[in-house]
């Protein structure tokens, strides 16, 4: 098992159990205590957990993300603009998974004139929208709701059950709305959402990240991936990218889509 896969499973176990112990993880993964300590050190350095004596506990987020309702009215026109553009990239016969978020909900609201698509979602609000759009003939295909525990603040399903359902699929594309984007990678606020998006990235042939230009150059709680895991980045041109950010995107081979 690769270290990255083991570390992902450690994060999922931490999410589920509230703590992890080095000795128990070593037995579970059939590796040495020292290997697990290296994993925990790496995750601690990435701010994905907090190392304690004998194991690790979750990172406490002192700056929680605003609720869905608050985010829905923040930069609303820009979110809608990015969503409409992203929706135009969905083609007939595509299978697509969507991370939770206001911007990704805007993609789903803008889907039209595509046939035989498979749309995998966790957003509660988007589910009603998609059902009506399908009945109105805006697209044909199937909607798959990746169920689990519903988080009322994020208006979506998330957690271990949701992630396990996603693991059973391989899709053409994923669309993820980032909280922040730095030269080090793509970041989200929420651990549960982060683990889901990590899974989506692994299960997708093409990875699309959406982020308003105001989100560049910042880091938030949970890094979901390095830049080289991303194929496409969709943003607006309101705030120019720094030279260091442009260089990082270019070195990662990311196709940049600037929506004016």
PDB file of C-alpha atoms in Angstrom:
ATOM      1  CA  UNK A   1       0.000   0.000   0.000  1.00  0.00           C
ATOM      2  CA  UNK A   2       1.322   3.439  -0.940  1.00  0.00           C
ATOM      3  CA  UNK A   3       1.926   5.951   1.844  1.00  0.00           C
ATOM      4  CA  UNK A   4      -0.620   8.356   0.317  1.00  0.00           C
ATOM      5  CA  UNK A   5      -3.339   5.681   0.397  1.00  0.00           C
ATOM      6  CA  UNK A   6      -2.475   4.691   3.970  1.00  0.00           C
ATOM      7  CA  UNK A   7      -2.563   8.330   5.048  1.00  0.00           C
ATOM      8  CA  UNK A   8      -5.971   8.800   3.433  1.00  0.00           C
ATOM      9  CA  UNK A   9      -7.290   5.798   5.363  1.00  0.00           C
ATOM     10  CA  UNK A  10      -5.778   7.164   8.578  1.00  0.00           C
ATOM     11  CA  UNK A  11      -7.700  10.421   8.028  1.00  0.00           C
ATOM     12  CA  UNK A  12     -10.925   8.513   7.412  1.00  0.00           C
ATOM     13  CA  UNK A  13     -10.429   6.453  10.580  1.00  0.00           C
ATOM     14  CA  UNK A  14      -9.711   9.644  12.532  1.00  0.00           C
ATOM     15  CA  UNK A  15     -12.874  11.206  11.154  1.00  0.00           C
ATOM     16  CA  UNK A  16     -14.880   8.144  12.151  1.00  0.00           C
ATOM     17  CA  UNK A  17     -13.356   7.376  15.575  1.00  0.00           C
ATOM     18  CA  UNK A  18     -12.232  10.786  16.830  1.00  0.00           C
ATOM     19  CA  UNK A  19      -8.667   9.594  17.515  1.00  0.00           C
ATOM     20  CA  UNK A  20      -6.110   7.096  16.205  1.00  0.00           C
ATOM     21  CA  UNK A  21      -3.361   5.157  17.974  1.00  0.00           C
ATOM     22  CA  UNK A  22       0.002   4.304  16.434  1.00  0.00           C
ATOM     23  CA  UNK A  23      -0.021   0.750  17.812  1.00  0.00           C
ATOM     24  CA  UNK A  24      -3.498  -0.030  16.440  1.00  0.00           C
ATOM     25  CA  UNK A  25      -2.742   1.460  13.019  1.00  0.00           C
ATOM     26  CA  UNK A  26       0.466  -0.543  12.736  1.00  0.00           C
ATOM     27  CA  UNK A  27      -1.466  -3.769  13.284  1.00  0.00           C
ATOM     28  CA  UNK A  28      -4.281  -2.760  10.938  1.00  0.00           C
ATOM     29  CA  UNK A  29      -1.950  -1.847   8.053  1.00  0.00           C
ATOM     30  CA  UNK A  30       0.681  -4.541   8.756  1.00  0.00           C
ATOM     31  CA  UNK A  31       3.521  -2.039   9.010  1.00  0.00           C
ATOM     32  CA  UNK A  32       5.900  -0.932  11.745  1.00  0.00           C
ATOM     33  CA  UNK A  33       5.121   1.664  14.400  1.00  0.00           C
ATOM     34  CA  UNK A  34       7.843   3.826  12.860  1.00  0.00           C
ATOM     35  CA  UNK A  35       6.087   3.810   9.472  1.00  0.00           C
ATOM     36  CA  UNK A  36       2.857   4.975  11.104  1.00  0.00           C
ATOM     37  CA  UNK A  37       4.731   7.690  13.002  1.00  0.00           C
ATOM     38  CA  UNK A  38       6.130   8.961   9.698  1.00  0.00           C
ATOM     39  CA  UNK A  39       2.594   9.005   8.260  1.00  0.00           C
ATOM     40  CA  UNK A  40       1.288  10.921  11.255  1.00  0.00           C
ATOM     41  CA  UNK A  41       4.193  13.379  11.075  1.00  0.00           C
ATOM     42  CA  UNK A  42       3.449  14.019   7.396  1.00  0.00           C
ATOM     43  CA  UNK A  43      -0.262  14.541   8.074  1.00  0.00           C
ATOM     44  CA  UNK A  44       0.532  16.773  11.039  1.00  0.00           C
ATOM     45  CA  UNK A  45       2.826  18.917   8.867  1.00  0.00           C
ATOM     46  CA  UNK A  46       0.026  19.186   6.296  1.00  0.00           C
ATOM     47  CA  UNK A  47      -2.366  20.316   9.082  1.00  0.00           C
ATOM     48  CA  UNK A  48      -4.659  17.353   8.474  1.00  0.00           C
ATOM     49  CA  UNK A  49      -4.454  16.089  12.047  1.00  0.00           C
ATOM     50  CA  UNK A  50      -2.744  16.984  15.324  1.00  0.00           C
ATOM     51  CA  UNK A  51      -0.054  14.650  16.576  1.00  0.00           C
ATOM     52  CA  UNK A  52      -0.267  13.656  20.255  1.00  0.00           C
ATOM     53  CA  UNK A  53       1.628  11.120  22.337  1.00  0.00           C
ATOM     54  CA  UNK A  54       0.894   7.666  20.946  1.00  0.00           C
ATOM     55  CA  UNK A  55      -1.372   8.791  18.111  1.00  0.00           C
ATOM     56  CA  UNK A  56      -3.323  11.728  16.714  1.00  0.00           C
ATOM     57  CA  UNK A  57      -6.531  13.719  17.144  1.00  0.00           C
ATOM     58  CA  UNK A  58      -8.471  15.972  14.746  1.00  0.00           C
ATOM     59  CA  UNK A  59      -7.340  19.496  14.044  1.00  0.00           C
ATOM     60  CA  UNK A  60      -9.550  22.068  15.710  1.00  0.00           C
ATOM     61  CA  UNK A  61     -10.740  24.666  13.239  1.00  0.00           C
ATOM     62  CA  UNK A  62     -10.948  28.055  14.959  1.00  0.00           C
ATOM     63  CA  UNK A  63     -12.233  29.722  11.800  1.00  0.00           C
ATOM     64  CA  UNK A  64     -15.186  27.674  10.554  1.00  0.00           C
ATOM     65  CA  UNK A  65     -16.528  28.214   7.082  1.00  0.00           C
ATOM     66  CA  UNK A  66     -19.629  30.433   6.816  1.00  0.00           C
ATOM     67  CA  UNK A  67     -22.924  28.605   6.400  1.00  0.00           C
ATOM     68  CA  UNK A  68     -24.299  27.709   2.972  1.00  0.00           C
ATOM     69  CA  UNK A  69     -26.820  30.569   3.191  1.00  0.00           C
ATOM     70  CA  UNK A  70     -24.073  33.118   3.855  1.00  0.00           C
ATOM     71  CA  UNK A  71     -21.821  31.764   1.090  1.00  0.00           C
ATOM     72  CA  UNK A  72     -24.742  31.710  -1.357  1.00  0.00           C
ATOM     73  CA  UNK A  73     -24.980  35.516  -1.328  1.00  0.00           C
ATOM     74  CA  UNK A  74     -21.224  36.203  -1.280  1.00  0.00           C
ATOM     75  CA  UNK A  75     -19.807  36.987  -4.768  1.00  0.00           C
ATOM     76  CA  UNK A  76     -23.000  35.503  -6.142  1.00  0.00           C
ATOM     77  CA  UNK A  77     -22.614  36.838  -9.692  1.00  0.00           C
ATOM     78  CA  UNK A  78     -19.061  35.490  -9.963  1.00  0.00           C
ATOM     79  CA  UNK A  79     -20.086  32.067  -8.655  1.00  0.00           C
ATOM     80  CA  UNK A  80     -22.909  31.923 -11.181  1.00  0.00           C
ATOM     81  CA  UNK A  81     -20.586  32.990 -14.015  1.00  0.00           C
ATOM     82  CA  UNK A  82     -18.086  30.254 -13.171  1.00  0.00           C
ATOM     83  CA  UNK A  83     -20.893  27.718 -12.807  1.00  0.00           C
ATOM     84  CA  UNK A  84     -22.380  28.499 -16.208  1.00  0.00           C
ATOM     85  CA  UNK A  85     -18.980  28.175 -17.871  1.00  0.00           C
ATOM     86  CA  UNK A  86     -18.222  24.880 -16.112  1.00  0.00           C
ATOM     87  CA  UNK A  87     -21.609  23.479 -17.135  1.00  0.00           C
ATOM     88  CA  UNK A  88     -20.691  24.119 -20.782  1.00  0.00           C
ATOM     89  CA  UNK A  89     -17.762  21.679 -20.368  1.00  0.00           C
ATOM     90  CA  UNK A  90     -20.078  18.752 -19.580  1.00  0.00           C
ATOM     91  CA  UNK A  91     -20.645  16.690 -22.724  1.00  0.00           C
ATOM     92  CA  UNK A  92     -23.002  13.948 -23.833  1.00  0.00           C
ATOM     93  CA  UNK A  93     -22.338  10.591 -22.131  1.00  0.00           C
ATOM     94  CA  UNK A  94     -20.139  12.130 -19.405  1.00  0.00           C
ATOM     95  CA  UNK A  95     -20.125  10.734 -15.884  1.00  0.00           C
ATOM     96  CA  UNK A  96     -19.444  13.542 -13.418  1.00  0.00           C
ATOM     97  CA  UNK A  97     -19.102  13.874  -9.645  1.00  0.00           C
ATOM     98  CA  UNK A  98     -19.591  17.225  -7.916  1.00  0.00           C
ATOM     99  CA  UNK A  99     -18.125  18.401  -4.639  1.00  0.00           C
ATOM    100  CA  UNK A 100     -20.436  20.270  -2.290  1.00  0.00           C
ATOM    101  CA  UNK A 101     -20.608  24.032  -2.512  1.00  0.00           C
ATOM    102  CA  UNK A 102     -22.465  27.045  -3.805  1.00  0.00           C
ATOM    103  CA  UNK A 103     -20.380  27.289  -6.989  1.00  0.00           C
ATOM    104  CA  UNK A 104     -20.838  23.622  -7.870  1.00  0.00           C
ATOM    105  CA  UNK A 105     -24.570  23.996  -7.249  1.00  0.00           C
ATOM    106  CA  UNK A 106     -24.462  26.784  -9.845  1.00  0.00           C
ATOM    107  CA  UNK A 107     -22.995  24.283 -12.340  1.00  0.00           C
ATOM    108  CA  UNK A 108     -25.889  21.914 -11.746  1.00  0.00           C
ATOM    109  CA  UNK A 109     -28.393  24.739 -12.125  1.00  0.00           C
ATOM    110  CA  UNK A 110     -26.868  25.613 -15.516  1.00  0.00           C
ATOM    111  CA  UNK A 111     -26.760  22.110 -17.036  1.00  0.00           C
ATOM    112  CA  UNK A 112     -28.752  21.864 -20.262  1.00  0.00           C
ATOM    113  CA  UNK A 113     -28.792  20.285 -23.706  1.00  0.00           C
ATOM    114  CA  UNK A 114     -26.768  17.186 -22.799  1.00  0.00           C
ATOM    115  CA  UNK A 115     -27.770  13.565 -23.203  1.00  0.00           C
ATOM    116  CA  UNK A 116     -27.111  10.341 -21.334  1.00  0.00           C
ATOM    117  CA  UNK A 117     -25.089  11.947 -18.525  1.00  0.00           C
ATOM    118  CA  UNK A 118     -24.553  10.458 -15.086  1.00  0.00           C
ATOM    119  CA  UNK A 119     -24.429  13.069 -12.334  1.00  0.00           C
ATOM    120  CA  UNK A 120     -23.185  12.089  -8.867  1.00  0.00           C
ATOM    121  CA  UNK A 121     -24.061  14.623  -6.179  1.00  0.00           C
ATOM    122  CA  UNK A 122     -24.211  15.129  -2.412  1.00  0.00           C
ATOM    123  CA  UNK A 123     -25.953  18.505  -2.370  1.00  0.00           C
ATOM    124  CA  UNK A 124     -29.478  18.424  -0.970  1.00  0.00           C
ATOM    125  CA  UNK A 125     -30.480  21.713  -2.570  1.00  0.00           C
ATOM    126  CA  UNK A 126     -29.093  20.678  -5.963  1.00  0.00           C
ATOM    127  CA  UNK A 127     -31.036  17.406  -5.925  1.00  0.00           C
ATOM    128  CA  UNK A 128     -34.408  19.159  -6.159  1.00  0.00           C
ATOM    129  CA  UNK A 129     -33.079  21.461  -8.894  1.00  0.00           C
ATOM    130  CA  UNK A 130     -31.755  18.565 -10.970  1.00  0.00           C
ATOM    131  CA  UNK A 131     -34.931  16.515 -10.668  1.00  0.00           C
ATOM    132  CA  UNK A 132     -36.982  19.400 -12.003  1.00  0.00           C
ATOM    133  CA  UNK A 133     -34.485  20.104 -14.802  1.00  0.00           C
ATOM    134  CA  UNK A 134     -34.628  16.451 -15.852  1.00  0.00           C
ATOM    135  CA  UNK A 135     -38.435  16.493 -15.885  1.00  0.00           C
ATOM    136  CA  UNK A 136     -38.321  19.704 -17.962  1.00  0.00           C
ATOM    137  CA  UNK A 137     -36.084  18.002 -20.540  1.00  0.00           C
ATOM    138  CA  UNK A 138     -32.882  20.022 -19.965  1.00  0.00           C
ATOM    139  CA  UNK A 139     -30.848  16.805 -19.905  1.00  0.00           C
ATOM    140  CA  UNK A 140     -31.245  13.047 -20.077  1.00  0.00           C
ATOM    141  CA  UNK A 141     -29.440  10.429 -18.052  1.00  0.00           C
ATOM    142  CA  UNK A 142     -29.343   9.557 -14.371  1.00  0.00           C
ATOM    143  CA  UNK A 143     -28.893  11.341 -11.065  1.00  0.00           C
ATOM    144  CA  UNK A 144     -27.087   9.442  -8.323  1.00  0.00           C
ATOM    145  CA  UNK A 145     -27.359  10.901  -4.830  1.00  0.00           C
ATOM    146  CA  UNK A 146     -24.418   9.782  -2.701  1.00  0.00           C
ATOM    147  CA  UNK A 147     -26.260   9.589   0.588  1.00  0.00           C
ATOM    148  CA  UNK A 148     -25.042   9.559   4.157  1.00  0.00           C
ATOM    149  CA  UNK A 149     -25.384  11.789   7.167  1.00  0.00           C
ATOM    150  CA  UNK A 150     -26.848  15.166   6.190  1.00  0.00           C
ATOM    151  CA  UNK A 151     -24.942  18.210   7.409  1.00  0.00           C
ATOM    152  CA  UNK A 152     -27.468  21.062   7.800  1.00  0.00           C
ATOM    153  CA  UNK A 153     -24.786  23.782   7.715  1.00  0.00           C
ATOM    154  CA  UNK A 154     -23.352  22.574   4.410  1.00  0.00           C
ATOM    155  CA  UNK A 155     -26.688  21.372   2.993  1.00  0.00           C
ATOM    156  CA  UNK A 156     -25.184  18.097   1.800  1.00  0.00           C
ATOM    157  CA  UNK A 157     -24.465  14.487   2.683  1.00  0.00           C
ATOM    158  CA  UNK A 158     -20.992  13.759   3.973  1.00  0.00           C
ATOM    159  CA  UNK A 159     -19.040  11.291   6.053  1.00  0.00           C
ATOM    160  CA  UNK A 160     -17.805   7.718   5.847  1.00  0.00           C
ATOM    161  CA  UNK A 161     -20.931   6.292   4.185  1.00  0.00           C
ATOM    162  CA  UNK A 162     -20.866   8.943   1.458  1.00  0.00           C
ATOM    163  CA  UNK A 163     -17.175   8.348   0.773  1.00  0.00           C
ATOM    164  CA  UNK A 164     -17.652   4.579   0.615  1.00  0.00           C
ATOM    165  CA  UNK A 165     -20.399   5.005  -1.979  1.00  0.00           C
ATOM    166  CA  UNK A 166     -18.162   7.216  -4.102  1.00  0.00           C
ATOM    167  CA  UNK A 167     -15.368   4.621  -3.962  1.00  0.00           C
ATOM    168  CA  UNK A 168     -17.545   2.256  -6.032  1.00  0.00           C
ATOM    169  CA  UNK A 169     -17.544   4.609  -9.048  1.00  0.00           C
ATOM    170  CA  UNK A 170     -15.019   5.657 -11.678  1.00  0.00           C
ATOM    171  CA  UNK A 171     -16.055   8.824 -13.526  1.00  0.00           C
ATOM    172  CA  UNK A 172     -14.936  11.021 -16.399  1.00  0.00           C
ATOM    173  CA  UNK A 173     -14.865  14.333 -14.565  1.00  0.00           C
ATOM    174  CA  UNK A 174     -15.122  15.923 -11.156  1.00  0.00           C
ATOM    175  CA  UNK A 175     -15.875  19.549 -10.347  1.00  0.00           C
ATOM    176  CA  UNK A 176     -14.711  20.868  -6.979  1.00  0.00           C
ATOM    177  CA  UNK A 177     -15.164  24.357  -5.569  1.00  0.00           C
ATOM    178  CA  UNK A 178     -12.041  25.309  -3.611  1.00  0.00           C
ATOM    179  CA  UNK A 179     -11.965  27.398  -0.475  1.00  0.00           C
ATOM    180  CA  UNK A 180      -8.452  28.568  -1.342  1.00  0.00           C
ATOM    181  CA  UNK A 181      -5.694  27.820  -3.842  1.00  0.00           C
ATOM    182  CA  UNK A 182      -2.003  28.283  -3.113  1.00  0.00           C
ATOM    183  CA  UNK A 183       1.273  27.281  -4.738  1.00  0.00           C
ATOM    184  CA  UNK A 184       1.194  24.289  -2.387  1.00  0.00           C
ATOM    185  CA  UNK A 185      -2.168  22.969  -3.548  1.00  0.00           C
ATOM    186  CA  UNK A 186      -5.955  23.144  -3.268  1.00  0.00           C
ATOM    187  CA  UNK A 187      -7.561  23.689   0.128  1.00  0.00           C
ATOM    188  CA  UNK A 188     -10.963  23.384   1.820  1.00  0.00           C
ATOM    189  CA  UNK A 189     -12.277  24.353   5.253  1.00  0.00           C
ATOM    190  CA  UNK A 190     -13.995  21.146   6.205  1.00  0.00           C
ATOM    191  CA  UNK A 191     -12.300  17.792   6.925  1.00  0.00           C
ATOM    192  CA  UNK A 192     -15.310  15.674   5.876  1.00  0.00           C
ATOM    193  CA  UNK A 193     -15.705  17.598   2.635  1.00  0.00           C
ATOM    194  CA  UNK A 194     -11.958  17.383   2.093  1.00  0.00           C
ATOM    195  CA  UNK A 195     -11.867  13.593   2.343  1.00  0.00           C
ATOM    196  CA  UNK A 196     -14.811  13.341  -0.066  1.00  0.00           C
ATOM    197  CA  UNK A 197     -13.063  15.609  -2.583  1.00  0.00           C
ATOM    198  CA  UNK A 198      -9.816  13.641  -2.260  1.00  0.00           C
ATOM    199  CA  UNK A 199     -11.784  10.526  -3.163  1.00  0.00           C
ATOM    200  CA  UNK A 200     -13.461  12.320  -6.076  1.00  0.00           C
ATOM    201  CA  UNK A 201     -10.068  13.325  -7.446  1.00  0.00           C
ATOM    202  CA  UNK A 202      -8.788   9.754  -7.277  1.00  0.00           C
ATOM    203  CA  UNK A 203     -11.894   8.356  -8.965  1.00  0.00           C
ATOM    204  CA  UNK A 204     -11.963  10.901 -11.829  1.00  0.00           C
ATOM    205  CA  UNK A 205     -10.115  10.952 -15.140  1.00  0.00           C
ATOM    206  CA  UNK A 206     -10.239  14.767 -15.353  1.00  0.00           C
ATOM    207  CA  UNK A 207     -10.171  17.105 -12.344  1.00  0.00           C
ATOM    208  CA  UNK A 208     -11.711  20.582 -12.556  1.00  0.00           C
ATOM    209  CA  UNK A 209     -11.187  23.057  -9.710  1.00  0.00           C
ATOM    210  CA  UNK A 210     -13.286  26.208  -9.481  1.00  0.00           C
ATOM    211  CA  UNK A 211     -12.233  29.221  -7.449  1.00  0.00           C
ATOM    212  CA  UNK A 212     -12.836  32.941  -7.505  1.00  0.00           C
ATOM    213  CA  UNK A 213      -9.660  34.970  -8.023  1.00  0.00           C
ATOM    214  CA  UNK A 214      -9.958  36.261  -4.452  1.00  0.00           C
ATOM    215  CA  UNK A 215      -9.196  32.723  -3.221  1.00  0.00           C
ATOM    216  CA  UNK A 216      -5.715  32.543  -4.729  1.00  0.00           C
ATOM    217  CA  UNK A 217      -2.580  32.791  -2.620  1.00  0.00           C
ATOM    218  CA  UNK A 218      -4.353  31.664   0.540  1.00  0.00           C
ATOM    219  CA  UNK A 219      -4.393  28.455   2.572  1.00  0.00           C
ATOM    220  CA  UNK A 220      -7.201  27.084   4.714  1.00  0.00           C
ATOM    221  CA  UNK A 221      -7.501  24.129   7.039  1.00  0.00           C
ATOM    222  CA  UNK A 222      -7.429  21.077   4.804  1.00  0.00           C
ATOM    223  CA  UNK A 223      -5.271  20.519   1.714  1.00  0.00           C
ATOM    224  CA  UNK A 224      -7.050  18.085  -0.589  1.00  0.00           C
ATOM    225  CA  UNK A 225      -4.375  17.775  -3.267  1.00  0.00           C
ATOM    226  CA  UNK A 226      -1.204  19.140  -4.803  1.00  0.00           C
ATOM    227  CA  UNK A 227      -1.531  21.240  -7.934  1.00  0.00           C
ATOM    228  CA  UNK A 228      -0.213  18.421 -10.124  1.00  0.00           C
ATOM    229  CA  UNK A 229      -3.391  16.424  -9.372  1.00  0.00           C
ATOM    230  CA  UNK A 230      -5.463  19.119 -11.129  1.00  0.00           C
ATOM    231  CA  UNK A 231      -6.083  19.201 -14.895  1.00  0.00           C
ATOM    232  CA  UNK A 232      -8.259  22.325 -15.226  1.00  0.00           C
ATOM    233  CA  UNK A 233      -8.670  25.461 -13.110  1.00  0.00           C
ATOM    234  CA  UNK A 234     -11.660  27.746 -13.676  1.00  0.00           C
ATOM    235  CA  UNK A 235     -11.553  31.263 -12.260  1.00  0.00           C
ATOM    236  CA  UNK A 236     -12.456  34.887 -13.000  1.00  0.00           C
ATOM    237  CA  UNK A 237     -10.055  37.627 -14.028  1.00  0.00           C
ATOM    238  CA  UNK A 238     -11.024  40.183 -11.389  1.00  0.00           C
ATOM    239  CA  UNK A 239      -7.750  39.874  -9.413  1.00  0.00           C
ATOM    240  CA  UNK A 240      -4.620  39.104 -11.499  1.00  0.00           C
ATOM    241  CA  UNK A 241      -2.637  36.027 -10.509  1.00  0.00           C
ATOM    242  CA  UNK A 242       0.778  36.615  -8.972  1.00  0.00           C
ATOM    243  CA  UNK A 243       3.869  35.569 -10.925  1.00  0.00           C
ATOM    244  CA  UNK A 244       4.574  32.805  -8.409  1.00  0.00           C
ATOM    245  CA  UNK A 245       1.037  31.456  -8.776  1.00  0.00           C
ATOM    246  CA  UNK A 246       1.243  31.541 -12.580  1.00  0.00           C
ATOM    247  CA  UNK A 247       4.553  29.687 -12.429  1.00  0.00           C
ATOM    248  CA  UNK A 248       3.159  27.036 -10.063  1.00  0.00           C
ATOM    249  CA  UNK A 249       0.130  26.439 -12.299  1.00  0.00           C
ATOM    250  CA  UNK A 250       2.309  26.213 -15.396  1.00  0.00           C
ATOM    251  CA  UNK A 251       4.731  23.768 -13.786  1.00  0.00           C
ATOM    252  CA  UNK A 252       1.783  21.600 -12.723  1.00  0.00           C
ATOM    253  CA  UNK A 253       0.525  21.490 -16.325  1.00  0.00           C
ATOM    254  CA  UNK A 254      -2.869  22.946 -15.420  1.00  0.00           C
ATOM    255  CA  UNK A 255      -5.116  24.338 -18.144  1.00  0.00           C
ATOM    256  CA  UNK A 256      -6.297  27.717 -16.896  1.00  0.00           C
ATOM    257  CA  UNK A 257      -9.812  28.881 -17.838  1.00  0.00           C
ATOM    258  CA  UNK A 258     -10.341  32.602 -17.114  1.00  0.00           C
ATOM    259  CA  UNK A 259     -14.026  33.513 -17.354  1.00  0.00           C
ATOM    260  CA  UNK A 260     -14.490  37.205 -18.061  1.00  0.00           C
TER     261      UNK A 260
END
